[in-house]
Short mmCIF file of C-alpha atoms and ligand atoms in Angstrom, two decimals:
data_model
loop_
_atom_site.label_atom_id
_atom_site.label_comp_id
_atom_site.label_asym_id
_atom_site.label_seq_id
_atom_site.Cartn_x
_atom_site.Cartn_y
_atom_site.Cartn_z
CA MET A 1 19.28 6.00 -1.82
CA ASN A 2 19.43 6.66 1.92
CA ALA A 3 17.75 4.30 4.37
CA HIS A 4 14.85 6.68 5.06
CA LYS A 5 14.02 7.10 1.38
CA ARG A 6 14.01 3.34 0.80
CA PHE A 7 10.85 3.17 2.92
CA SER A 8 9.39 6.54 1.97
CA LEU A 9 6.00 6.85 0.28
CA ASP A 10 6.22 10.62 -0.20
CA THR A 11 4.17 11.81 -3.22
CA LYS A 12 2.36 8.45 -3.42
CA THR A 13 -1.39 7.94 -3.30
CA ALA A 14 -2.87 4.76 -1.89
CA LEU A 15 -6.29 3.16 -2.07
CA VAL A 16 -7.13 0.80 0.79
CA THR A 17 -10.28 -1.32 0.89
CA GLY A 18 -11.71 -2.18 4.29
CA GLY A 19 -9.80 0.68 5.89
CA SER A 20 -12.54 1.65 8.28
CA ARG A 21 -11.31 -0.67 11.03
CA GLY A 22 -9.00 -3.57 11.85
CA ILE A 23 -5.98 -4.43 9.72
CA GLY A 24 -7.04 -2.06 6.90
CA ARG A 25 -7.25 0.86 9.30
CA GLY A 26 -3.74 0.08 10.54
CA ILE A 27 -2.43 -0.19 6.98
CA ALA A 28 -4.05 3.11 5.94
CA ILE A 29 -2.52 4.99 8.88
CA ALA A 30 0.91 3.37 8.39
CA LEU A 31 0.89 4.34 4.69
CA ALA A 32 0.15 7.93 5.74
CA GLN A 33 2.91 7.81 8.37
CA HIS A 34 5.31 6.95 5.56
CA GLY A 35 4.13 9.88 3.44
CA ALA A 36 1.23 8.64 1.31
CA ASP A 37 -2.16 10.27 0.81
CA VAL A 38 -4.82 7.64 1.39
CA ALA A 39 -8.31 6.86 0.10
CA ILE A 40 -10.49 4.37 1.90
CA VAL A 41 -13.19 2.21 0.37
CA ASP A 42 -15.56 0.54 2.80
CA ILE A 43 -19.10 -0.68 3.31
CA ALA A 44 -18.96 1.06 6.71
CA THR A 45 -20.20 4.64 6.74
CA GLU A 46 -17.96 7.70 6.53
CA GLN A 47 -18.88 8.40 10.15
CA GLU A 48 -17.70 4.92 11.17
CA THR A 49 -14.46 5.59 9.25
CA GLN A 50 -13.97 9.08 10.69
CA SER A 51 -11.26 8.15 13.20
CA THR A 52 -9.12 6.61 10.43
CA LEU A 53 -9.62 9.66 8.20
CA ASP A 54 -8.83 12.01 11.11
CA GLU A 55 -5.60 10.15 11.95
CA ILE A 56 -4.43 10.34 8.34
CA ARG A 57 -5.19 14.08 8.16
CA ALA A 58 -3.49 14.67 11.52
CA LEU A 59 -0.32 13.33 9.88
CA GLY A 60 -0.58 16.11 7.27
CA ARG A 61 -1.74 13.75 4.54
CA GLN A 62 -4.90 13.88 2.42
CA ALA A 63 -7.65 11.38 3.13
CA TRP A 64 -10.72 10.47 1.07
CA PHE A 65 -13.64 8.14 1.68
CA PHE A 66 -15.60 6.12 -0.88
CA HIS A 67 -18.63 4.20 0.28
CA GLN A 68 -18.95 0.92 -1.59
CA ASP A 69 -20.17 -2.61 -0.98
CA LEU A 70 -17.42 -4.62 -2.68
CA GLN A 71 -19.90 -7.45 -3.13
CA GLU A 72 -21.34 -5.42 -6.02
CA THR A 73 -18.79 -6.70 -8.51
CA ASP A 74 -20.35 -4.94 -11.49
CA GLN A 75 -19.87 -1.56 -9.76
CA LEU A 76 -16.11 -1.88 -9.27
CA ALA A 77 -15.09 -0.38 -12.62
CA ALA A 78 -17.26 2.66 -11.87
CA LEU A 79 -15.74 2.84 -8.37
CA ALA A 80 -12.25 2.97 -9.89
CA GLY A 81 -13.49 5.73 -12.22
CA ARG A 82 -14.78 7.79 -9.28
CA VAL A 83 -11.53 7.27 -7.36
CA PHE A 84 -9.31 8.36 -10.25
CA ASP A 85 -11.57 11.35 -11.00
CA GLN A 86 -11.07 12.59 -7.46
CA LEU A 87 -7.47 11.53 -6.72
CA ASP A 88 -5.96 11.79 -10.22
CA ARG A 89 -3.70 8.83 -9.54
CA VAL A 90 -3.35 5.66 -7.49
CA ASP A 91 0.17 4.31 -6.89
CA ILE A 92 -0.68 1.69 -4.28
CA LEU A 93 -3.80 -0.49 -4.18
CA VAL A 94 -4.33 -2.50 -1.01
CA ASN A 95 -7.13 -5.05 -1.50
CA ASN A 96 -7.72 -5.67 2.17
CA ALA A 97 -11.47 -5.92 2.84
CA GLY A 98 -12.63 -9.41 3.68
CA ILE A 99 -15.19 -11.35 5.65
CA GLY A 100 -15.30 -14.73 7.32
CA SER A 101 -17.65 -16.81 9.39
CA GLN A 102 -17.28 -20.20 10.96
CA GLU A 103 -19.52 -22.98 9.69
CA HIS A 104 -19.24 -26.68 9.03
CA PHE A 105 -18.62 -27.36 5.34
CA ASN A 106 -22.03 -29.03 4.92
CA ALA A 107 -23.84 -26.04 6.38
CA ILE A 108 -22.41 -23.42 4.01
CA SER A 109 -25.24 -22.15 1.81
CA VAL A 110 -24.91 -21.09 -1.81
CA GLU A 111 -25.66 -17.54 -0.68
CA GLN A 112 -22.86 -17.54 1.92
CA TRP A 113 -20.36 -19.10 -0.50
CA ARG A 114 -21.13 -16.45 -3.14
CA ARG A 115 -20.93 -13.60 -0.63
CA VAL A 116 -17.54 -14.72 0.68
CA MET A 117 -16.15 -15.27 -2.80
CA ALA A 118 -17.57 -11.95 -4.08
CA ILE A 119 -16.04 -9.85 -1.30
CA ASN A 120 -12.82 -11.77 -0.61
CA THR A 121 -11.91 -12.84 -4.14
CA ASP A 122 -13.95 -11.28 -6.97
CA ALA A 123 -13.41 -7.76 -5.62
CA VAL A 124 -9.64 -8.33 -5.44
CA PHE A 125 -9.60 -9.50 -9.05
CA PHE A 126 -11.89 -6.90 -10.61
CA LEU A 127 -10.71 -3.88 -8.61
CA SER A 128 -7.12 -4.82 -9.51
CA GLN A 129 -8.22 -5.03 -13.15
CA ALA A 130 -9.88 -1.61 -13.11
CA VAL A 131 -7.12 0.12 -11.15
CA SER A 132 -4.18 -1.45 -12.99
CA GLU A 133 -5.66 -0.45 -16.36
CA ARG A 134 -5.48 3.16 -15.20
CA MET A 135 -2.02 2.70 -13.64
CA ILE A 136 -0.78 1.40 -17.00
CA ALA A 137 -2.42 4.27 -18.91
CA ALA A 138 -0.73 6.77 -16.56
CA GLY A 139 2.66 5.00 -16.69
CA THR A 140 2.58 4.43 -12.92
CA SER A 141 4.98 1.84 -11.48
CA GLY A 142 2.24 0.73 -9.16
CA ARG A 143 1.94 -1.66 -6.26
CA ILE A 144 -0.91 -4.05 -5.58
CA ILE A 145 -0.97 -5.69 -2.17
CA ASN A 146 -3.67 -8.24 -1.39
CA THR A 147 -4.56 -9.15 2.17
CA SER A 148 -4.76 -12.89 1.92
CA SER A 149 -4.29 -15.10 4.99
CA VAL A 150 -2.36 -18.09 6.24
CA ASN A 151 -5.66 -19.77 5.29
CA GLY A 152 -4.68 -19.12 1.67
CA LEU A 153 -1.75 -21.49 2.24
CA VAL A 154 -3.05 -24.03 4.78
CA ALA A 155 -6.71 -24.89 5.43
CA GLU A 156 -8.56 -24.66 8.75
CA ALA A 157 -11.71 -26.53 9.75
CA GLY A 158 -14.92 -24.52 9.75
CA LEU A 159 -13.64 -22.06 7.16
CA ALA A 160 -13.92 -23.96 3.85
CA ASP A 161 -15.33 -21.00 1.92
CA TYR A 162 -12.85 -18.57 3.48
CA ASN A 163 -9.91 -20.93 2.81
CA ALA A 164 -10.97 -21.23 -0.84
CA SER A 165 -11.37 -17.47 -1.22
CA LYS A 166 -7.90 -16.81 0.19
CA GLY A 167 -6.28 -19.64 -1.79
CA ALA A 168 -7.67 -17.98 -4.91
CA ILE A 169 -6.06 -14.67 -3.88
CA GLU A 170 -2.69 -16.41 -3.81
CA MET A 171 -3.07 -17.49 -7.44
CA ILE A 172 -4.53 -14.14 -8.50
CA THR A 173 -1.45 -12.52 -6.94
CA LYS A 174 0.97 -14.69 -8.92
CA SER A 175 -1.02 -14.41 -12.17
CA LEU A 176 -1.18 -10.62 -12.00
CA ALA A 177 2.48 -10.41 -11.02
CA ILE A 178 3.36 -12.12 -14.29
CA GLU A 179 1.06 -10.04 -16.48
CA LEU A 180 1.69 -6.67 -14.84
CA GLY A 181 5.46 -7.09 -14.49
CA ALA A 182 6.02 -5.64 -17.95
CA HIS A 183 4.36 -2.43 -16.75
CA GLY A 184 6.52 -2.19 -13.62
CA ILE A 185 3.58 -3.00 -11.34
CA THR A 186 4.32 -5.41 -8.50
CA VAL A 187 1.65 -7.66 -7.01
CA ASN A 188 2.13 -9.39 -3.66
CA SER A 189 0.07 -10.71 -0.80
CA LEU A 190 0.11 -10.34 2.96
CA CYS A 191 -0.77 -13.52 4.85
CA PRO A 192 -1.64 -12.66 8.45
CA GLY A 193 -2.02 -15.40 11.02
CA MET A 194 -4.44 -14.91 13.91
CA ILE A 195 -4.71 -11.15 14.42
CA ALA A 196 -6.80 -9.61 17.19
CA THR A 197 -9.54 -7.73 15.29
CA GLU A 198 -13.33 -7.88 15.15
CA ILE A 199 -13.52 -10.30 12.19
CA ALA A 200 -13.63 -13.50 14.23
CA GLU A 201 -15.42 -12.13 17.29
CA ASP A 202 -18.64 -14.01 16.58
CA PHE A 203 -17.06 -17.36 15.71
CA PRO A 204 -18.86 -19.98 17.84
CA LEU A 205 -15.82 -21.55 19.51
CA ALA A 206 -15.74 -23.34 22.83
CA GLU A 207 -13.87 -21.67 25.66
CA GLY A 208 -10.20 -22.49 25.71
CA PHE A 209 -9.63 -22.15 21.96
CA GLU A 210 -7.51 -19.00 22.28
CA ASP A 211 -5.20 -20.58 24.88
CA TYR A 212 -4.94 -23.79 22.83
CA PHE A 213 -4.17 -21.82 19.65
CA CYS A 214 -1.66 -19.53 21.35
CA GLN A 215 0.28 -22.48 22.76
CA HIS A 216 1.27 -23.23 19.15
CA ILE A 217 2.44 -19.72 18.25
CA PRO A 218 6.24 -19.72 18.67
CA LEU A 219 6.59 -15.93 19.01
CA GLY A 220 5.19 -14.89 22.35
CA HIS A 221 2.32 -17.40 22.47
CA ARG A 222 -0.06 -14.57 21.60
CA PHE A 223 -2.34 -13.44 18.78
CA GLY A 224 -0.82 -10.88 16.44
CA THR A 225 -1.77 -7.21 16.45
CA VAL A 226 -2.64 -4.87 13.60
CA GLU A 227 0.74 -3.19 14.19
CA ASP A 228 2.45 -6.55 13.60
CA CYS A 229 1.00 -6.60 10.06
CA VAL A 230 1.76 -3.14 8.72
CA GLY A 231 5.55 -3.35 8.33
CA ALA A 232 5.25 -5.98 5.60
CA VAL A 233 2.84 -3.75 3.66
CA ILE A 234 5.12 -0.71 3.95
CA PHE A 235 8.04 -2.80 2.68
CA LEU A 236 6.04 -4.04 -0.33
CA ALA A 237 4.71 -0.54 -1.12
CA SER A 238 8.05 1.24 -0.77
CA PRO A 239 11.13 1.50 -3.01
CA ALA A 240 12.75 -1.19 -0.81
CA GLY A 241 10.28 -3.73 -2.23
CA SER A 242 10.59 -2.74 -5.88
CA TYR A 243 12.10 -6.08 -7.07
CA VAL A 244 9.65 -8.27 -5.15
CA THR A 245 6.58 -9.57 -6.97
CA GLY A 246 4.28 -12.58 -6.90
CA GLN A 247 5.23 -13.32 -3.29
CA ASN A 248 3.39 -13.68 -0.04
CA ILE A 249 4.68 -12.39 3.27
CA VAL A 250 3.45 -14.47 6.17
CA VAL A 251 2.98 -12.55 9.44
CA ASP A 252 1.83 -15.24 11.83
CA GLY A 253 4.26 -15.42 14.77
CA GLY A 254 5.63 -18.59 13.24
CA ILE A 255 2.57 -20.83 13.56
CA LEU A 256 2.89 -22.20 10.02
CA CYS A 257 6.46 -23.33 10.64
CA GLU A 258 5.42 -26.59 12.24
CA GLN A 259 3.48 -29.59 10.94
CA VAL A 260 2.16 -31.27 14.11
CA PRO A 261 3.32 -29.68 17.39
CA ARG A 262 6.10 -31.91 18.82
CA LEU A 263 7.73 -29.58 21.34
CA PRO A 264 5.32 -30.43 24.20
CA PHE A 265 6.29 -34.10 23.81
CA MET A 266 10.08 -33.58 23.83
CA LYS A 267 12.07 -34.15 27.01
CA PRO A 268 13.05 -30.79 28.56
CA PRO A 269 16.69 -29.72 28.06
CA GLY A 270 18.97 -31.33 30.73
CA MET A 271 16.85 -34.45 31.23
CA PRO A 272 18.42 -37.81 30.42
CA GLY A 273 18.34 -38.12 26.67
CA GLY A 274 17.40 -34.40 26.32
CA PRO A 275 19.33 -31.87 24.20
CA ALA A 276 21.71 -30.64 26.98
CA ASP A 277 22.44 -34.08 28.53
CA PRO A 278 26.29 -34.43 28.44
CA ALA A 279 26.04 -38.22 28.62
CA ALA A 280 23.81 -38.18 25.57
CA GLU A 281 26.40 -36.03 23.72
CA GLY A 282 28.90 -38.90 24.43
N1 NAD B 1 -7.92 -10.79 11.77
C1 NAD B 1 -7.33 -11.90 11.37
O1 NAD B 1 -7.01 -12.79 12.17
C2 NAD B 1 -7.01 -12.08 9.91
C3 NAD B 1 -6.14 -13.11 9.57
C4 NAD B 1 -5.80 -13.32 8.25
C5 NAD B 1 -6.35 -12.50 7.28
N2 NAD B 1 -7.22 -11.50 7.62
C6 NAD B 1 -7.75 -10.68 6.54
O2 NAD B 1 -7.47 -9.34 6.80
C7 NAD B 1 -8.45 -8.52 6.17
C8 NAD B 1 -8.97 -7.52 7.19
O3 NAD B 1 -9.55 -8.25 8.24
P1 NAD B 1 -9.77 -7.66 9.71
O4 NAD B 1 -9.36 -8.69 10.65
O5 NAD B 1 -9.20 -6.29 9.80
O6 NAD B 1 -11.37 -7.62 9.72
P2 NAD B 1 -12.41 -6.51 10.17
O7 NAD B 1 -13.73 -7.20 10.11
O8 NAD B 1 -12.00 -5.86 11.43
O9 NAD B 1 -12.32 -5.41 9.00
C9 NAD B 1 -12.78 -5.68 7.70
C10 NAD B 1 -13.05 -4.37 7.00
O10 NAD B 1 -13.59 -4.69 5.69
C11 NAD B 1 -14.81 -3.98 5.51
N3 NAD B 1 -15.74 -4.75 4.67
C12 NAD B 1 -16.32 -5.93 4.97
N4 NAD B 1 -17.17 -6.27 3.99
C13 NAD B 1 -17.11 -5.31 3.05
C14 NAD B 1 -17.77 -5.10 1.81
N5 NAD B 1 -18.71 -5.94 1.37
N6 NAD B 1 -17.46 -4.02 1.09
C15 NAD B 1 -16.55 -3.11 1.56
N7 NAD B 1 -15.89 -3.24 2.73
C16 NAD B 1 -16.18 -4.33 3.47
C17 NAD B 1 -15.37 -3.81 6.93
O11 NAD B 1 -16.35 -2.79 7.01
C18 NAD B 1 -14.12 -3.53 7.71
O12 NAD B 1 -13.77 -2.16 7.66
C19 NAD B 1 -9.51 -9.48 5.64
O13 NAD B 1 -9.30 -9.70 4.27
C20 NAD B 1 -9.26 -10.74 6.41
O14 NAD B 1 -9.69 -11.89 5.72
C21 NAD B 1 -7.55 -11.28 8.92
#
């Protein structure tokens, strides 16, 4: 297979939740750039999703929109039915929609906990169930890609419900990878670090947080962009990723590499006792 075909999604149809804006929008457009037709599911209106749909169509691909609040867990089987009625097939499911808000653990209400878990976790599980059933019936070697988070791997203060919801996605991903492997369906997760989108815009953080956070990001000392995230999804969706399942791909500029930041406390190179000190090399 030539290099181009290894990353080609020609003839594939993808379903992306939360594709109206942010990371999901970027994923939907990137899938279309690689040849896929794309359906978007979102709680946002079709009008609010229009620019994503227009970009997909401008690439010569088909685009569809399905309005759905993913919090309505008992409607997800019917949603899958509507999607398959209209598209005929789904080769790639990207469970991307998610919400988060910042709150001390003790202040998280039952209502908030349930809302976060319903959208971030239950929808991933039950939409995967409904879509994979149909993939299996159609003999599709499908791909399921779940947008998790670095918070699915390491916790952050103020996000206890979100951390739990993303940790659950990691285990759903591995569980489904085992059970769907026999049907040739791969299941993986994308774990973005801090990506500049609207999700965290209202987090009540004191000034200086962004600078403080960025100091600890090895690559460029900057937040990630939507474009930084999409390559991992294309890899997992494409023939190049066909033997990869049950894995997470972390796209975080390297922030999870370190336990407690030590670099600021190390002597600069060339100082006595520092890494490039010839006397120290002895
Ligand atoms: N931005 C980050 O720093 C970051 C980091 C790690 C993981 N993530 C994850 O990436 C995913 C996308 O986040 P984003 O940053 O693009 O956020 P965003 O808020 O910009 O976009 C989220 C999308 O999901 C949709 N959505 C929200 N609730 C929904 C519901 N009930 N039903 C249907 N659609 C709904 C929104 O309308 C929107 O289109 C989320 O799962 C998020 O947890 C984001």
